[in-house]
Coordinates of N, CA and C in Angstrom, one line a residue:
M1 N 136.7 -11.2 -0.2 CA 136.2 -12.6 -0.1 C 136.2 -12.9 1.4
T2 N 135.1 -13.3 1.9 CA 135.0 -13.7 3.4 C 135.6 -15.1 3.6
N3 N 136.5 -15.2 4.6 CA 137.0 -16.5 5.0 C 136.0 -17.2 5.9
R4 N 135.2 -18.0 5.3 CA 134.1 -18.7 6.0 C 134.7 -19.5 7.2
G5 N 135.9 -20.0 7.0 CA 136.5 -20.8 8.1 C 136.8 -20.1 9.3
S6 N 137.1 -18.8 9.2 CA 137.4 -17.9 10.4 C 136.2 -17.1 10.8
L7 N 135.0 -17.2 10.1 CA 133.8 -16.4 10.4 C 133.2 -17.0 11.6
Q8 N 132.9 -16.1 12.6 CA 132.2 -16.5 13.8 C 130.9 -15.7 13.9
V9 N 129.9 -16.2 14.7 CA 128.7 -15.4 14.9 C 128.5 -15.3 16.4
R10 N 127.9 -14.2 16.9 CA 127.5 -14.1 18.3 C 126.1 -13.4 18.3
D11 N 125.3 -13.9 19.2 CA 124.0 -13.3 19.4 C 123.9 -12.6 20.7
I12 N 124.3 -11.3 20.7 CA 124.3 -10.5 21.9 C 123.5 -9.2 21.7
G13 N 122.7 -9.2 20.7 CA 122.0 -7.9 20.4 C 120.5 -8.1 20.6
Q14 N 119.8 -7.0 20.4 CA 118.3 -6.9 20.6 C 117.7 -6.0 19.6
L15 N 116.6 -6.5 19.0 CA 115.9 -5.6 18.0 C 114.9 -4.8 18.8
D16 N 114.6 -3.7 18.1 CA 113.6 -2.7 18.7 C 112.3 -3.0 17.9
N17 N 111.2 -3.4 18.6 CA 110.0 -3.7 17.8 C 108.9 -2.6 18.0
T18 N 109.4 -1.4 18.5 CA 108.5 -0.3 18.6 C 108.7 0.6 17.4
Q19 N 108.1 0.1 16.3 CA 108.2 0.8 15.0 C 107.4 2.1 15.0
E20 N 108.1 3.2 14.7 CA 107.5 4.5 14.5 C 106.8 4.6 13.2
T21 N 105.8 5.5 13.1 CA 105.2 5.7 11.8 C 106.0 6.6 10.9
T22 N 106.6 6.0 9.8 CA 107.4 6.7 8.9 C 107.0 6.2 7.5
D23 N 107.6 6.9 6.5 CA 107.3 6.5 5.1 C 108.0 5.1 4.8
S24 N 109.1 4.8 5.5 CA 109.8 3.6 5.3 C 109.6 2.6 6.4
K25 N 109.7 1.3 6.1 CA 109.6 0.3 7.1 C 111.0 0.0 7.6
I26 N 111.3 0.1 8.8 CA 112.6 0.0 9.4 C 112.7 -1.2 10.4
I27 N 113.7 -2.0 10.3 CA 114.1 -2.9 11.4 C 115.3 -2.4 12.0
S28 N 115.3 -2.1 13.3 CA 116.4 -1.5 14.0 C 116.7 -2.2 15.3
G29 N 117.9 -1.9 15.8 CA 118.3 -2.4 17.1 C 119.8 -2.4 17.3
Y30 N 120.2 -2.9 18.4 CA 121.7 -3.0 18.7 C 122.1 -4.5 18.3
F31 N 122.9 -4.5 17.3 CA 123.4 -5.8 16.8 C 124.6 -6.3 17.7
V32 N 125.2 -5.4 18.4 CA 126.3 -5.7 19.3 C 126.1 -4.8 20.5
V33 N 126.2 -5.4 21.7 CA 126.2 -4.6 23.0 C 127.5 -4.8 23.6
F34 N 128.2 -3.7 23.9 CA 129.5 -3.7 24.5 C 129.5 -4.1 25.9
N35 N 130.6 -4.7 26.4 CA 130.8 -5.1 27.8 C 129.7 -5.9 28.4
S36 N 129.0 -6.7 27.5 CA 127.9 -7.5 27.9 C 128.5 -9.0 28.0
E37 N 128.7 -9.4 29.3 CA 129.3 -10.7 29.5 C 128.3 -11.8 29.2
T38 N 128.7 -12.7 28.3 CA 127.8 -13.8 27.9 C 128.6 -15.1 28.1
E39 N 127.8 -16.1 28.6 CA 128.4 -17.4 28.9 C 128.3 -18.3 27.6
L40 N 129.5 -18.6 27.1 CA 129.5 -19.5 25.9 C 129.1 -20.9 26.3
Y41 N 129.7 -21.4 27.3 CA 129.3 -22.6 27.9 C 129.8 -22.6 29.4
P42 N 129.4 -23.5 30.2 CA 129.7 -23.4 31.7 C 131.2 -23.1 31.9
G43 N 131.4 -22.0 32.6 CA 132.8 -21.6 33.0 C 133.5 -20.8 32.0
V44 N 133.0 -20.6 30.8 CA 133.7 -19.8 29.7 C 132.8 -18.6 29.3
Y45 N 133.3 -17.4 29.5 CA 132.6 -16.2 29.2 C 133.3 -15.4 28.1
E46 N 132.5 -14.5 27.5 CA 133.0 -13.6 26.5 C 132.3 -12.3 26.5
E47 N 133.0 -11.2 26.1 CA 132.4 -10.0 25.9 C 133.2 -9.2 24.8
V48 N 132.5 -8.2 24.2 CA 133.1 -7.4 23.2 C 133.4 -6.0 23.8
A49 N 134.7 -5.6 23.7 CA 135.1 -4.3 24.2 C 134.8 -3.2 23.2
P50 N 134.5 -2.0 23.7 CA 134.1 -0.9 22.8 C 135.2 -0.7 21.7
E51 N 136.5 -0.8 22.1 CA 137.6 -0.5 21.2 C 137.6 -1.5 20.0
A52 N 136.9 -2.6 20.1 CA 136.8 -3.6 19.0 C 136.3 -3.0 17.7
F53 N 135.5 -1.9 17.8 CA 134.9 -1.2 16.7 C 135.6 0.1 16.3
D54 N 136.8 0.4 16.9 CA 137.4 1.6 16.6 C 137.8 1.8 15.2
S55 N 138.2 0.8 14.5 CA 138.7 0.9 13.1 C 137.9 0.0 12.1
I56 N 136.6 -0.1 12.4 CA 135.8 -1.0 11.6 C 135.5 -0.3 10.3
D57 N 135.5 -1.1 9.2 CA 135.1 -0.6 7.9 C 133.7 -0.9 7.6
F58 N 132.8 0.1 7.6 CA 131.4 -0.1 7.4 C 131.0 0.1 5.9
S59 N 131.9 0.2 5.0 CA 131.6 0.6 3.7 C 130.7 -0.4 2.9
D60 N 130.9 -1.7 3.2 CA 130.1 -2.7 2.5 C 129.8 -3.9 3.5
V61 N 128.9 -3.6 4.4 CA 128.4 -4.7 5.3 C 127.0 -5.0 5.0
K62 N 126.6 -6.3 5.0 CA 125.3 -6.7 4.6 C 124.5 -7.1 5.8
A63 N 123.2 -6.9 5.7 CA 122.2 -7.4 6.7 C 121.5 -8.6 6.2
L64 N 121.6 -9.7 6.9 CA 121.1 -11.0 6.4 C 120.0 -11.5 7.4
V65 N 119.3 -12.6 6.9 CA 118.4 -13.3 7.7 C 119.1 -14.6 8.2
D66 N 119.3 -14.8 9.5 CA 119.9 -16.0 10.0 C 121.2 -16.3 9.4
H67 N 122.0 -15.3 9.1 CA 123.4 -15.5 8.5 C 123.4 -16.2 7.2
D68 N 122.2 -16.2 6.5 CA 122.1 -16.8 5.2 C 122.5 -15.8 4.1
T69 N 123.6 -16.0 3.4 CA 124.1 -15.1 2.4 C 123.1 -15.0 1.2
A70 N 122.2 -15.9 1.1 CA 121.2 -15.8 0.0 C 120.0 -15.0 0.4
K71 N 119.9 -14.5 1.7 CA 118.8 -13.7 2.1 C 119.3 -12.4 2.6
V72 N 119.4 -11.5 1.7 CA 120.0 -10.1 2.0 C 118.8 -9.2 2.3
L73 N 118.9 -8.5 3.4 CA 117.8 -7.6 3.8 C 118.3 -6.1 3.5
G74 N 119.5 -5.9 3.6 CA 120.0 -4.5 3.3 C 121.6 -4.6 3.2
R75 N 122.1 -3.4 2.8 CA 123.5 -3.3 2.6 C 124.0 -1.9 2.7
T76 N 125.1 -1.7 3.5 CA 125.5 -0.3 3.7 C 125.9 0.4 2.4
K77 N 126.5 -0.4 1.5 CA 126.9 0.1 0.2 C 125.8 0.7 -0.6
A78 N 124.6 0.1 -0.4 CA 123.4 0.5 -1.1 C 122.6 1.5 -0.3
S79 N 123.1 1.9 0.9 CA 122.4 2.8 1.8 C 121.0 2.2 2.2
T80 N 120.9 0.9 2.2 CA 119.7 0.3 2.7 C 119.9 -0.3 4.1
L81 N 121.2 -0.2 4.6 CA 121.6 -0.5 6.0 C 122.5 0.6 6.5
S82 N 122.1 1.1 7.6 CA 123.0 2.1 8.3 C 123.5 1.5 9.6
L83 N 124.8 1.7 9.9 CA 125.4 1.3 11.1 C 126.1 2.4 11.8
S84 N 126.0 2.4 13.1 CA 126.7 3.5 13.9 C 127.1 2.9 15.2
V85 N 128.2 3.5 15.8 CA 128.6 3.0 17.1 C 128.4 4.1 18.1
D86 N 127.9 3.7 19.3 CA 127.8 4.7 20.4 C 128.3 4.0 21.7
D87 N 128.1 4.6 22.8 CA 128.6 4.0 24.1 C 128.0 2.6 24.4
K88 N 126.8 2.4 23.9 CA 126.1 1.1 24.2 C 126.6 0.0 23.3
G89 N 126.8 0.3 22.0 CA 127.2 -0.8 21.1 C 127.1 -0.4 19.6
L90 N 126.8 -1.4 18.8 CA 126.7 -1.2 17.4 C 125.2 -1.2 17.1
Y91 N 124.7 0.0 16.6 CA 123.3 0.2 16.3 C 123.1 0.2 14.8
G92 N 122.0 -0.5 14.4 CA 121.8 -0.6 12.9 C 120.3 -0.4 12.6
E93 N 120.1 0.1 11.4 CA 118.7 0.3 10.8 C 118.7 -0.3 9.4
I94 N 117.8 -1.2 9.2 CA 117.6 -1.8 7.9 C 116.3 -1.3 7.3
T95 N 116.4 -0.7 6.1 CA 115.3 -0.3 5.4 C 114.7 -1.4 4.6
V96 N 113.5 -1.9 5.0 CA 112.9 -3.1 4.4 C 112.4 -2.8 3.0
N97 N 112.7 -3.8 2.1 CA 112.3 -3.7 0.7 C 110.8 -4.2 0.7
E98 N 109.9 -3.2 0.4 CA 108.5 -3.6 0.5 C 108.1 -4.4 -0.7
N99 N 108.9 -4.6 -1.7 CA 108.7 -5.4 -2.9 C 109.1 -6.8 -2.6
D100 N 109.8 -7.1 -1.5 CA 110.3 -8.4 -1.1 C 109.3 -9.0 -0.1
Q101 N 108.5 -9.9 -0.5 CA 107.5 -10.5 0.4 C 108.1 -11.2 1.6
E102 N 109.2 -11.8 1.4 CA 109.9 -12.5 2.5 C 110.4 -11.5 3.6
A103 N 110.9 -10.4 3.1 CA 111.4 -9.3 4.0 C 110.2 -8.7 4.7
M104 N 109.1 -8.5 4.0 CA 107.9 -7.9 4.6 C 107.3 -8.8 5.7
N105 N 107.4 -10.2 5.4 CA 106.9 -11.1 6.4 C 107.8 -11.1 7.7
L106 N 109.1 -11.0 7.5 CA 110.0 -10.8 8.6 C 109.7 -9.6 9.4
Y107 N 109.6 -8.5 8.7 CA 109.3 -7.2 9.3 C 108.0 -7.3 10.2
S108 N 107.0 -7.9 9.7 CA 105.7 -8.1 10.5 C 106.0 -8.9 11.7
R109 N 106.9 -9.9 11.7 CA 107.2 -10.7 12.8 C 108.0 -9.9 13.9
V110 N 108.8 -9.0 13.4 CA 109.6 -8.2 14.3 C 108.7 -7.2 15.0
V111 N 107.8 -6.5 14.2 CA 106.8 -5.6 14.8 C 105.9 -6.3 15.9
R112 N 105.5 -7.5 15.6 CA 104.7 -8.2 16.5 C 105.5 -8.7 17.8
G113 N 106.8 -8.8 17.6 CA 107.6 -9.2 18.8 C 107.9 -10.7 18.7
D114 N 107.5 -11.4 17.6 CA 107.8 -12.8 17.4 C 109.2 -13.0 17.2
V115 N 109.9 -12.1 16.5 CA 111.3 -12.1 16.3 C 111.9 -10.9 16.9
D116 N 112.8 -11.1 17.9 CA 113.4 -9.9 18.5 C 114.9 -10.0 18.8
Q117 N 115.6 -11.0 18.1 CA 117.0 -11.2 18.4 C 117.8 -10.8 17.1
C118 N 119.0 -10.4 17.3 CA 119.9 -10.1 16.2 C 121.3 -10.6 16.5
S119 N 122.1 -10.6 15.5 CA 123.4 -11.2 15.6 C 124.4 -10.5 14.7
F120 N 125.7 -10.9 14.8 CA 126.7 -10.4 13.8 C 127.7 -11.4 13.5
G121 N 128.2 -11.4 12.2 CA 129.2 -12.3 11.8 C 130.5 -11.6 11.6
F122 N 131.6 -12.1 12.2 CA 132.8 -11.4 12.2 C 134.0 -12.4 12.3
E123 N 135.2 -11.8 12.2 CA 136.5 -12.5 12.4 C 137.2 -11.8 13.5
I124 N 137.7 -12.6 14.5 CA 138.5 -12.0 15.6 C 139.9 -11.7 15.2
L125 N 140.3 -10.4 15.4 CA 141.7 -10.0 15.0 C 142.6 -9.9 16.3
N126 N 142.0 -9.5 17.4 CA 142.8 -9.4 18.6 C 141.9 -9.6 19.8
E127 N 142.3 -10.4 20.8 CA 141.5 -10.6 22.0 C 142.4 -10.9 23.2
E128 N 141.9 -10.8 24.4 CA 142.6 -11.1 25.6 C 141.8 -12.3 26.3
M129 N 142.6 -13.2 26.8 CA 142.0 -14.4 27.5 C 142.4 -14.2 29.0
I130 N 141.5 -14.2 29.9 CA 141.7 -14.1 31.3 C 141.3 -15.4 32.0
Q131 N 142.3 -16.0 32.7 CA 142.0 -17.2 33.5 C 141.9 -16.8 34.9
N132 N 140.7 -17.0 35.4 CA 140.4 -16.6 36.8 C 140.8 -17.7 37.8
S133 N 141.0 -17.3 39.0 CA 141.4 -18.2 40.1 C 140.3 -19.3 40.4
D134 N 139.1 -19.0 40.1 CA 138.0 -20.0 40.3 C 137.9 -21.0 39.2
G135 N 138.8 -20.9 38.2 CA 138.8 -21.9 37.1 C 138.0 -21.4 35.9
T136 N 137.3 -20.3 36.0 CA 136.5 -19.8 34.8 C 137.5 -19.0 33.9
V137 N 137.1 -18.9 32.7 CA 137.9 -18.2 31.7 C 137.0 -17.2 31.0
K138 N 137.6 -16.0 30.7 CA 136.9 -14.9 30.1 C 137.7 -14.4 28.9
F139 N 137.0 -14.3 27.7 CA 137.6 -13.8 26.5 C 137.1 -12.4 26.3
I140 N 138.0 -11.4 26.1 CA 137.6 -10.0 25.7 C 138.0 -9.7 24.3
I141 N 137.1 -9.6 23.4 CA 137.4 -9.3 22.0 C 137.7 -7.8 21.9
K142 N 138.9 -7.5 21.4 CA 139.4 -6.1 21.4 C 139.5 -5.6 20.0
S143 N 139.5 -6.5 19.0 CA 139.6 -6.0 17.6 C 139.0 -7.1 16.7
L144 N 138.2 -6.6 15.7 CA 137.5 -7.6 14.8 C 137.3 -7.0 13.5
K145 N 137.0 -7.9 12.5 CA 136.6 -7.5 11.2 C 135.1 -7.9 11.0
L146 N 134.3 -7.0 10.7 CA 132.8 -7.2 10.6 C 132.4 -7.6 9.2
Y147 N 131.7 -8.7 9.0 CA 131.2 -9.1 7.7 C 129.8 -8.8 7.5
E148 N 129.0 -9.1 8.5 CA 127.5 -9.0 8.4 C 126.8 -8.9 9.7
V149 N 125.6 -8.4 9.7 CA 124.7 -8.4 10.8 C 123.5 -9.2 10.4
S150 N 122.8 -9.8 11.3 CA 121.7 -10.7 11.0 C 120.5 -10.5 11.9
V151 N 119.3 -10.6 11.4 CA 118.1 -10.8 12.2 C 117.9 -12.3 12.3
V152 N 117.8 -12.8 13.5 CA 117.9 -14.3 13.7 C 116.6 -14.7 14.5
T153 N 116.1 -15.9 14.0 CA 114.9 -16.5 14.6 C 115.2 -17.3 15.8
F154 N 116.3 -18.1 15.7 CA 116.7 -19.0 16.8 C 118.2 -18.6 17.2
P155 N 118.4 -17.6 18.0 CA 119.8 -17.3 18.4 C 120.5 -18.3 19.2
A156 N 121.7 -18.6 18.8 CA 122.5 -19.6 19.5 C 124.0 -19.5 19.1
Y157 N 124.9 -19.8 19.9 CA 126.3 -19.9 19.6 C 126.5 -21.1 18.7
Q158 N 127.3 -20.9 17.7 CA 127.6 -22.0 16.8 C 128.5 -23.0 17.6
D159 N 128.4 -24.3 17.3 CA 129.2 -25.3 17.9 C 130.7 -25.1 17.6
T160 N 130.9 -24.5 16.4 CA 132.3 -24.3 16.0 C 133.0 -23.2 16.9
A161 N 132.2 -22.3 17.4 CA 132.7 -21.2 18.3 C 133.1 -21.9 19.6
V162 N 132.2 -22.7 20.1 CA 132.5 -23.4 21.4 C 133.8 -24.3 21.2
E163 N 133.9 -25.0 20.1 CA 135.0 -25.9 19.8 C 136.3 -25.0 19.8
A164 N 136.2 -23.9 19.1 CA 137.4 -23.0 19.0 C 137.8 -22.5 20.3
R165 N 136.9 -22.1 21.2 CA 137.2 -21.6 22.5 C 137.8 -22.8 23.4
S166 N 137.3 -24.0 23.2 CA 137.8 -25.1 24.0 C 139.2 -25.4 23.6
K167 N 139.5 -25.3 22.3 CA 140.8 -25.6 21.8 C 141.8 -24.5 22.4
Q168 N 141.4 -23.2 22.4 CA 142.2 -22.2 22.9 C 142.6 -22.4 24.4
I169 N 141.6 -22.8 25.1 CA 141.8 -23.0 26.6 C 142.7 -24.2 26.8
K170 N 142.5 -25.2 26.0 CA 143.4 -26.4 26.1 C 144.8 -26.0 25.8
E171 N 145.0 -25.2 24.7 CA 146.4 -24.8 24.4 C 147.0 -23.9 25.4
A172 N 146.2 -23.1 26.0 CA 146.7 -22.2 27.1 C 147.1 -23.0 28.3
H173 N 146.3 -24.0 28.7 CA 146.7 -24.9 29.8 C 148.0 -25.6 29.5
E174 N 148.1 -26.1 28.3 CA 149.4 -26.8 27.9 C 150.6 -25.9 28.0
R175 N 150.4 -24.6 27.5 CA 151.5 -23.6 27.6 C 151.9 -23.4 29.0
T176 N 150.9 -23.2 29.9 CA 151.1 -23.0 31.3 C 151.9 -24.1 31.9
L177 N 151.5 -25.4 31.6 CA 152.1 -26.6 32.1 C 153.6 -26.7 31.6
Q178 N 153.8 -26.4 30.4 CA 155.2 -26.4 29.8 C 156.0 -25.3 30.5
A179 N 155.5 -24.2 30.8 CA 156.2 -23.1 31.4 C 156.6 -23.5 32.8
R180 N 155.6 -24.2 33.5 CA 155.9 -24.6 34.9 C 157.0 -25.7 34.9
K181 N 156.9 -26.6 33.9 CA 157.9 -27.7 33.8 C 159.3 -27.1 33.6
Q182 N 159.4 -26.1 32.7 CA 160.6 -25.4 32.4 C 161.2 -24.7 33.6
N183 N 160.3 -24.0 34.3 CA 160.7 -23.3 35.5 C 161.3 -24.2 36.6
L184 N 160.6 -25.4 36.7 CA 161.0 -26.4 37.7 C 162.4 -27.0 37.3
K185 N 162.5 -27.2 36.0 CA 163.8 -27.8 35.5 C 164.9 -26.8 35.7
E186 N 164.7 -25.5 35.5 CA 165.7 -24.5 35.7 C 166.1 -24.4 37.2
K187 N 165.1 -24.5 38.1 CA 165.4 -24.5 39.5 C 166.2 -25.7 39.9
L188 N 165.8 -26.9 39.4 CA 166.6 -28.2 39.7 C 168.0 -28.1 39.2
D189 N 168.1 -27.6 38.0 CA 169.5 -27.4 37.4 C 170.3 -26.5 38.3
G190 N 169.7 -25.4 38.8 CA 170.4 -24.5 39.6 C 170.8 -25.1 40.9
I191 N 170.0 -26.0 41.5 CA 170.3 -26.7 42.7 C 171.5 -27.6 42.5
K192 N 171.4 -28.3 41.4 CA 172.5 -29.3 41.0 C 173.8 -28.5 40.9
T193 N 173.8 -27.4 40.2 CA 175.0 -26.6 39.9 C 175.6 -26.2 41.3
T194 N 174.7 -25.7 42.1 CA 175.2 -25.2 43.4 C 175.7 -26.3 44.3
Y195 N 175.1 -27.5 44.2 CA 175.5 -28.6 45.0 C 176.9 -29.1 44.6
F196 N 177.0 -29.3 43.3 CA 178.3 -29.8 42.8 C 179.4 -28.8 42.9
S197 N 179.1 -27.5 42.8 CA 180.1 -26.5 42.9 C 180.6 -26.5 44.4
S198 N 179.7 -26.6 45.3 CA 180.1 -26.6 46.7 C 181.0 -27.9 47.1
K199 N 180.7 -29.0 46.4 CA 181.5 -30.2 46.6 C 183.0 -30.0 46.1
N200 N 183.1 -29.2 45.1 CA 184.5 -29.0 44.6 C 185.2 -27.9 45.5

């Protein structure tokens, strides 16, 4: 069961609209591009590290339209979606169901170049947050659970993802402030101890 509350989506991939002549109609492309820095919002960046896919279970991943679970294009379990990882990222091929008119319409849009973006739905398991001296913040996703890949018409980061990042940054700032306060308190306590000891 997918925890929809922890599900996030990112649009950092690119479809290939140079369809070769084959018996099957294929929608293909990189659904994830590694080490591709993307700006979530001003001053906040994110990228997916290659090791994020080291232990991914591809046994039952679905290909959707616009992350809509009611619009399934393919599935690894049914061998209608194939996924593989290389140095560039996560590559996928969806075998289009020619008996599905909606899927065929989407395929035509991809071939024409009207639709050329793709995305993936996932849960973050491990990441690193880097706070730069210029005030910018960068998140590096190092481990994740993959739920689905999607062909998307209007790629955009979800507001919930921006909210989640904003909350993480705020909490990090608060932890840093508390650590500084504690450090200052310990220094002041040390000065007091030294001062009163010398008085005695």
